[in-house]
Every structure is written in C-alpha cells, then in structure tokens.
Amino acid sequence: MTHTRAALCKALSSMTISSGKRSLQEQVVAPGSRSTATAASQMDSSETKLGATVASRVPQIVIGNPEELERKKRAIKAAGLSSLQVIADFDMTLTKYMVNGTRGQSTHALLNQGNAEYDLKRQQLFDHYYPLETCPTIPVEQKTKLMEEWWGKTHNLLVEGGLTFKAIQTSVANAVIGFRSGVVELLEILEAKSVPVLIFSAGLADIIEEVMRQKLHRSFKNIRVVSNRMDFDGDGNLLGFKGKLIHVLNKNEHSLEMAAPLHDDHGHEVVNNAKNGYSLVRDRRNVILLGDHIGDLGMSDGVDYDNRITIGFLNENINSWLSTYTTAFDIVVLNDGAMTSVLDLIQELSR
C-alpha cells in the first residue's frame, strides 16, 4: 500500500508540483481584496520558464484583506516594538529566487562535499523522498517519519563522505545564491531597534551562516538561526550533528532549543552570554512572519501570539497560486520582489 501511494505521489508530483510548493485546494480571496484574477492576468506576459531571465520583472504587492491588515498594524503599533519578533524562512525568502537570470540555489542544493559518489547518493535520496514530501495524500504522521528518515540518511552521508568545513566555504563561494534587495537594510533596522529575528530552516545552520558571511560580510546580534547544526573536529572534519533534527515539518518555535547566535570568521558567537531562543522572544506576543510557501506559516507554531502579520513571497506560477497566497498571507510579494514592503511595514510600526 505504501509503495502504491508513493508511486502515485511521485507521478502526481511530476505533473503538478513542479513549483516545489505544497498542493492546497485553491481558496477564494476574501471580499475587499484586489482581484487576484486581474493581478494574475497582468502577470501573464512576465511568466517565464525556469532559468529564463526575469530581470525586467517589476515587483508587485497584493493585499487580500486591507482592513484586517490595518487592524493588525494598529494593534502592534500600540503595543510597541518591544512586543515584536520576526520569524523568517531563509531559502527563497531572504534569498533570491533568480540570480542573474539563473534559478538560485538553496542551502542544501549548493553543497558539494567534494566526493562525487556521496553527492550522487544524496541526489538519489532527494529523487526518492521529495515527491513524498510534496504528496498531499500522505498523512502527516507518516510523512513526518519519512522526513526524519530522509534527513537522517542525508546527514549520515555527509559524515560518511568526509564533509569538511572547507568544502562548505568553497561550495558557498561557487554557489548561485544572493539576498533580496533590502535584506541588509531590514536586518540593520531590526538590530538597531532590538527586534529579535529567528531564521528557521530545515537546511544546515553552518551553510546559512557561511552564506551570510560571504554575501553580507557582517553579523547581527539580534539573529538566532534555528536549523541543523554540524559538529566539526579541530581540523574541520564533520563528526556529526548537534541536538534535535529539524526537517520541513518541525521547523517552528517548538524547536527553539536549537536556536543559536551567528558566529564570526573564527567560529566564536557574535554575542557574549547570548540569550537562548526562548528567553529572546519571551513576552514578544506580536509576530511578523516571512515565507515563500504555504508551509512556512507553520513556523509560528508554538507561539502564543496576539497579532501576526504574514508576508508571502510568490516567486513563480503566479496564475496558479495567487488566489491561495492572497488568502493565506496578509501581504503577497510577487516576481521575486525586494524587501521594500517589509521595510515600509517596520518603519510604519516604529513611528
């Protein structure tokens, strides 16, 4: 039965999940929203095939329920920024979907461990498990076990294949990856205003930090990364992984024990005696959440929040997904757009 379902899901994924986003039944946009049909039709001419240039795309913003968004903004503004925390996905949310006309890489995809045999084995695991991850008919309990199995096998291959920290540095240097315009300014403002930022990722914290070091050339004391963290020996050889395994179905605030500050070029934490994840966000009952697909909304699971403003980055397949995204997120940024709307929001809330 399991094999039959897996085969069916693989077939379905090849036909309908090319975007890499989880299938949901399309929902109707709430009254008062901008017509998503109109917005989608306006984007027809800018839809491109994977890998084609999108440099000429103009970022656009769609707000499904302006009245509800304004209500949330008033409430958060009244409570003050001392009540606020920001939760962000990393790949294709803080980073770009397209980089110089080429599909950007995720932090998992960019890793070349310098061992062709083990790189191939990891790719084979992806080919087997990814259709199961995106299959809408597999129950959550069963899918969770499958994701734990996939991540565990992948981590074992990284250790067995002799991954080194030097290979991570080289992989990042050669990667097709970059941050959205406005990310640095956003993080600087949030740091200046002492607003904590939690970056959640089912990927690898060490790669996320290396991307930030090489592409942003600076650290931020208010950031905590909640992701899988590696354990290296004194020579930079991977020994294993620290703490709880984080996969796509549990990257949320229930995993805050894995939150850690950024590290400098010498491997030292940029914050002395840093607060742990729980202490950092305690009593911060208002949330701004940034993600690039529907599943990212679950990153705030475990937060007893009063108000949550969600911003979704819809990078592709706008005709198919605009209605769903506009219903699910308060603000939708189209066409691999910049962080302008988030910057404007923070500035408005701080006035």
C-alpha atoms as one frame of an Amber mdcrd trajectory, in Angstrom:
protein
   0.000   0.000   0.000   2.814   2.388   0.921   4.665   1.651  -2.306   1.479
   2.210  -4.334   0.855   5.538  -2.635   4.485   6.600  -3.102   4.328   5.734
  -6.806   1.101   7.700  -7.154   2.569  10.701  -5.334   5.683  10.622  -7.486
   3.504  10.618 -10.590   1.397  13.467  -9.229   4.462  15.461  -8.246   5.919
  15.259 -11.735   2.702  16.679 -13.143   1.540  19.227 -10.597   4.229  20.129
  -8.082   6.935  21.489 -10.320   6.915  24.709  -8.282   8.140  22.893  -5.188
   5.201  24.201  -3.165   2.726  22.065  -1.308  -0.575  21.482  -3.059  -3.612
  23.068  -1.460  -7.168  23.350  -2.666  -7.425  26.788  -4.233  -9.261  29.187
  -1.962 -11.416  32.217  -2.682  -9.925  35.597  -1.799 -11.793  37.452   0.937
 -14.127  40.319  -0.074 -12.460  43.678  -0.326  -9.242  42.314  -1.734  -7.691
  43.277  -5.007  -8.931  40.990  -7.764  -6.419  38.186  -7.971  -7.729  37.225
 -11.378  -6.834  40.702 -12.627  -3.462  40.631 -10.920  -2.682  37.208 -12.351
  -3.675  38.208 -15.855  -1.352  41.187 -15.626   1.494  38.800 -14.919   0.871
  36.519 -17.903   3.416  38.295 -20.031   6.096  38.038 -17.355   5.729  34.319
 -16.628   8.925  32.640 -17.790  10.285  29.137 -17.960  12.776  28.031 -15.332
  16.157  29.575 -15.957  14.894  32.340 -18.233  15.753  35.897 -17.345  13.384
  37.747 -15.063  15.475  40.860 -14.618  12.762  43.012 -16.171  10.066  41.895
 -13.745   8.598  44.670 -11.628   7.859  43.708  -8.003   4.187  43.997  -7.150
   2.318  43.745  -3.870  -1.106  42.194  -3.367  -3.064  42.605  -0.119  -6.032
  40.283   0.313  -7.765  41.993   3.229  -6.602  45.611   3.709  -8.965  46.247
   6.635  -7.669  43.271   8.631  -4.068  44.215   7.867  -4.668  47.740   9.136
  -6.244  46.360  12.313  -3.178  44.232  12.985  -0.831  47.130  12.317  -2.706
  49.388  14.741  -2.578  46.716  17.450   1.157  46.048  17.018   1.953  49.753
  16.856   0.036  50.340  20.081   1.954  47.540  21.823   5.309  48.878  20.607
   8.314  47.183  19.020   9.279  45.714  22.388   6.407  43.267  21.819   7.566
  42.242  18.325   9.544  39.302  16.955  10.311  38.485  13.304  10.250  34.892
  12.048  11.781  34.255   8.627  12.414  31.362   6.310  15.816  31.538   4.606
  15.857  29.924   1.147  13.915  31.905  -1.477  12.586  34.217   1.243  15.618
  36.134   2.435  17.489  34.886  -0.632  16.522  35.475  -4.260  14.630  33.005
  -6.382  16.517  34.108  -9.512  20.143  35.283  -9.525  21.348  36.988 -12.699
  18.795  35.090 -14.770  19.591  31.696 -13.213  17.494  29.781 -10.697  19.010
  30.427  -7.278  20.239  27.516  -5.204  19.014  26.526  -1.772  21.477  25.983
   1.054  21.055  22.226   0.632  21.379  22.267  -3.165  24.573  24.321  -3.225
  26.548  21.850  -1.103  29.237  19.925  -2.940  31.028  17.778  -0.404  33.929
  17.034  -2.713  33.019  13.370  -3.083  31.158  12.580  -6.301  29.929   9.216
  -5.028  28.278  10.749  -1.983  26.938  13.765  -3.879  25.175  11.270  -6.167
  23.811   9.305  -3.217  22.336  12.476  -1.710  20.750  13.326  -5.059  19.221
   9.850  -5.229  17.710  10.368  -1.783  16.236  13.665  -2.983  14.746  11.992
  -6.059  13.111   9.359  -3.855  11.852  11.440  -0.930  10.979  14.828  -2.430
   7.847  13.530  -4.217   6.778  12.060  -0.874   7.353  15.395   0.894   5.122
  17.206  -1.584   2.468  14.486  -1.843  -0.866  15.814  -0.492  -2.357  12.383
   0.290   0.217  11.003   2.745  -0.935  11.506   6.371   1.174  13.917   8.420
   2.249  11.239  10.894   3.575   9.002   8.132   5.153  11.910   6.264   6.922
  13.049   9.426   8.554   9.634   9.748   9.589   9.757   6.093  11.139  13.206
   6.528  13.048  12.071   9.624  14.287   9.100   7.608  15.374  11.304   4.692
  17.166  13.884   6.828  18.843  11.181   8.927  20.165   9.357   5.871  21.379
  12.597   4.312  23.225  13.618   7.458  24.842  10.192   7.676  26.059  10.509
   4.088  27.641  13.881   4.862  29.591  12.300   7.707  30.491   9.112   5.815
  31.518  11.085   2.742  34.045  13.103   4.712  32.492  16.567   4.527  34.816
  19.332   5.682  34.174  22.934   6.637  36.498  23.937   3.809  34.128  22.206
   1.361  31.264  24.304   2.755  33.239  27.504   2.240  34.107  26.501  -1.327
  30.532  25.459  -2.091  29.176  28.817  -0.934  31.821  30.719  -2.888  30.795
  28.875  -6.065  27.042  28.928  -5.402  24.311  30.702  -7.335  22.812  32.460
  -4.334  22.159  36.046  -3.289  19.988  38.075  -0.950  16.945  40.072  -1.937
  17.396  43.797  -2.280  16.683  45.435   1.062  17.589  42.458   3.279  20.665
  44.156   4.765  18.723  47.352   5.458  15.912  45.348   7.063  18.251  43.414
   9.348  20.115  46.592  10.305  16.879  48.346  11.277  15.668  45.368  13.301
  19.019  45.139  15.096  19.008  48.868  15.855  15.507  48.576  17.306  16.373
  45.403  19.273  13.764  43.290  17.488  14.786  39.604  17.553  14.908  37.732
  14.257  14.505  33.957  14.190  15.654  32.326  10.946  14.081  28.894  10.615
  15.453  26.385   8.152  15.279  22.649   7.585  18.702  23.003   5.987  22.091
  23.453   7.626  22.863  26.317  10.009  26.580  26.231   9.185  25.845  26.859
   5.497  23.347  29.643   6.288  25.960  31.394   8.406  28.628  30.967   5.737
  26.287  32.442   3.107  25.711  35.444   5.369  29.446  35.863   5.982  30.362
  35.701   2.299  27.409  37.628   0.849  26.593  40.165   3.576  30.081  40.476
   5.121  28.689  41.170   8.575  26.859  39.691  11.565  23.761  40.706  13.517
  23.458  40.308  17.277  19.653  40.004  17.215  19.563  36.978  14.874  19.174
  33.382  16.000  19.324  30.524  13.496  17.099  27.527  14.187  18.443  24.792
  11.947  20.537  21.617  11.850  23.962  22.368  13.251  27.143  20.430  12.489
  29.884  19.312  14.845  33.440  19.578  13.426  36.746  18.468  14.877  39.732
  20.788  15.228  40.763  20.125  11.613  37.339  20.994  10.191  36.161  17.428
   9.566  32.487  16.702  10.162  31.949  14.430  13.150  28.160  14.537  13.368
  25.253  16.799  14.220  24.261  18.593  17.403  20.880  18.354  19.087  17.449
  17.899  17.587  16.960  17.017  13.918  14.967  19.738  12.134  13.082  18.919
   8.940  10.372  20.621   6.900   7.560  19.516   9.221   9.022  20.663  12.546
  10.852  23.933  11.764   8.884  26.057  14.229   9.142  27.558  17.699   8.769
  24.123  19.257  12.407  23.727  18.133  13.742  26.858  19.842  16.226  24.864
  21.903  18.219  24.684  18.647  18.361  28.494  18.287  21.915  29.843  18.291
  23.553  33.218  17.566  25.604  33.837  14.450  29.332  33.081  14.567  32.247
  35.164  13.344  35.024  34.065  10.976  36.814  32.353  13.851  33.794  30.352
  14.956  33.027  32.485  18.010  29.479  33.587  18.816  28.964  37.268  17.982
  27.007  37.720  21.233  28.581  37.040  24.617  26.333  35.210  27.083  23.599
  35.200  24.462  20.012  34.592  25.488  18.603  31.294  24.303  15.730  31.243
  21.831  13.017  31.059  24.449  14.399  33.922  26.524  14.931  36.086  23.461
  11.275  36.041  22.377   9.582  35.698  25.768   6.737  38.237  26.130   7.028
  39.207  22.462   3.463  38.360  21.537   3.333  40.054  18.132   4.844  38.401
  15.068   5.886  39.313  11.552   6.379  36.110   9.556   8.189  35.915   6.200
   8.000  32.840   3.975   7.882  31.709   0.377   5.331  28.931   0.577   2.246
  27.931   2.495   4.046  25.515   4.770   6.142  28.391   6.176   3.057  29.663
   8.009   3.675  26.817  10.454   6.936  28.420  11.632   4.950  30.315  14.266
   3.501  27.106  15.710   4.310  27.189  19.398   3.903  30.974  19.637   1.020
  32.246  21.746   0.757  35.443  19.735  -1.737  38.294  19.890  -1.238  39.502
  16.334   0.599  38.028  13.362   1.293  39.759  10.059   2.331  37.289   7.361
   4.231  38.218   4.207   4.488  35.641   1.434   6.939  35.778  -1.462   5.299
  34.226  -4.520   8.223  33.686  -6.852   6.683  31.666  -9.703   3.472  30.135
 -11.104   1.524  33.254 -10.203  -1.600  32.273 -12.159  -1.878  29.019 -10.229
  -1.033  30.258  -6.744  -2.041  33.911  -6.392  -5.520  33.245  -5.018  -4.212
  30.743  -2.458  -1.374  33.004  -1.345  -3.538  36.103  -1.086  -5.902  34.226
   1.184  -3.153  32.671   3.305  -0.834  35.697   3.676  -1.663  39.278   4.664
   0.772  40.658   2.075   1.994  38.862  -1.054   5.154  39.999  -2.849   5.250
  38.907  -6.487   8.016  38.334  -9.005  10.958  37.696  -6.690  10.432  41.198
  -5.331  12.529  43.197  -2.911  12.080  43.622   0.862  10.572  47.072   0.332
   7.160  46.173   1.747   8.712  44.694   4.905  10.950  47.734   5.380   7.957
  50.036   4.952   5.987  47.991   7.458   8.706  48.154  10.133   9.085  51.893
   9.600   5.335  52.382   9.928   5.134  50.297  13.104   8.001  52.240  14.683
   6.515  55.686  14.130
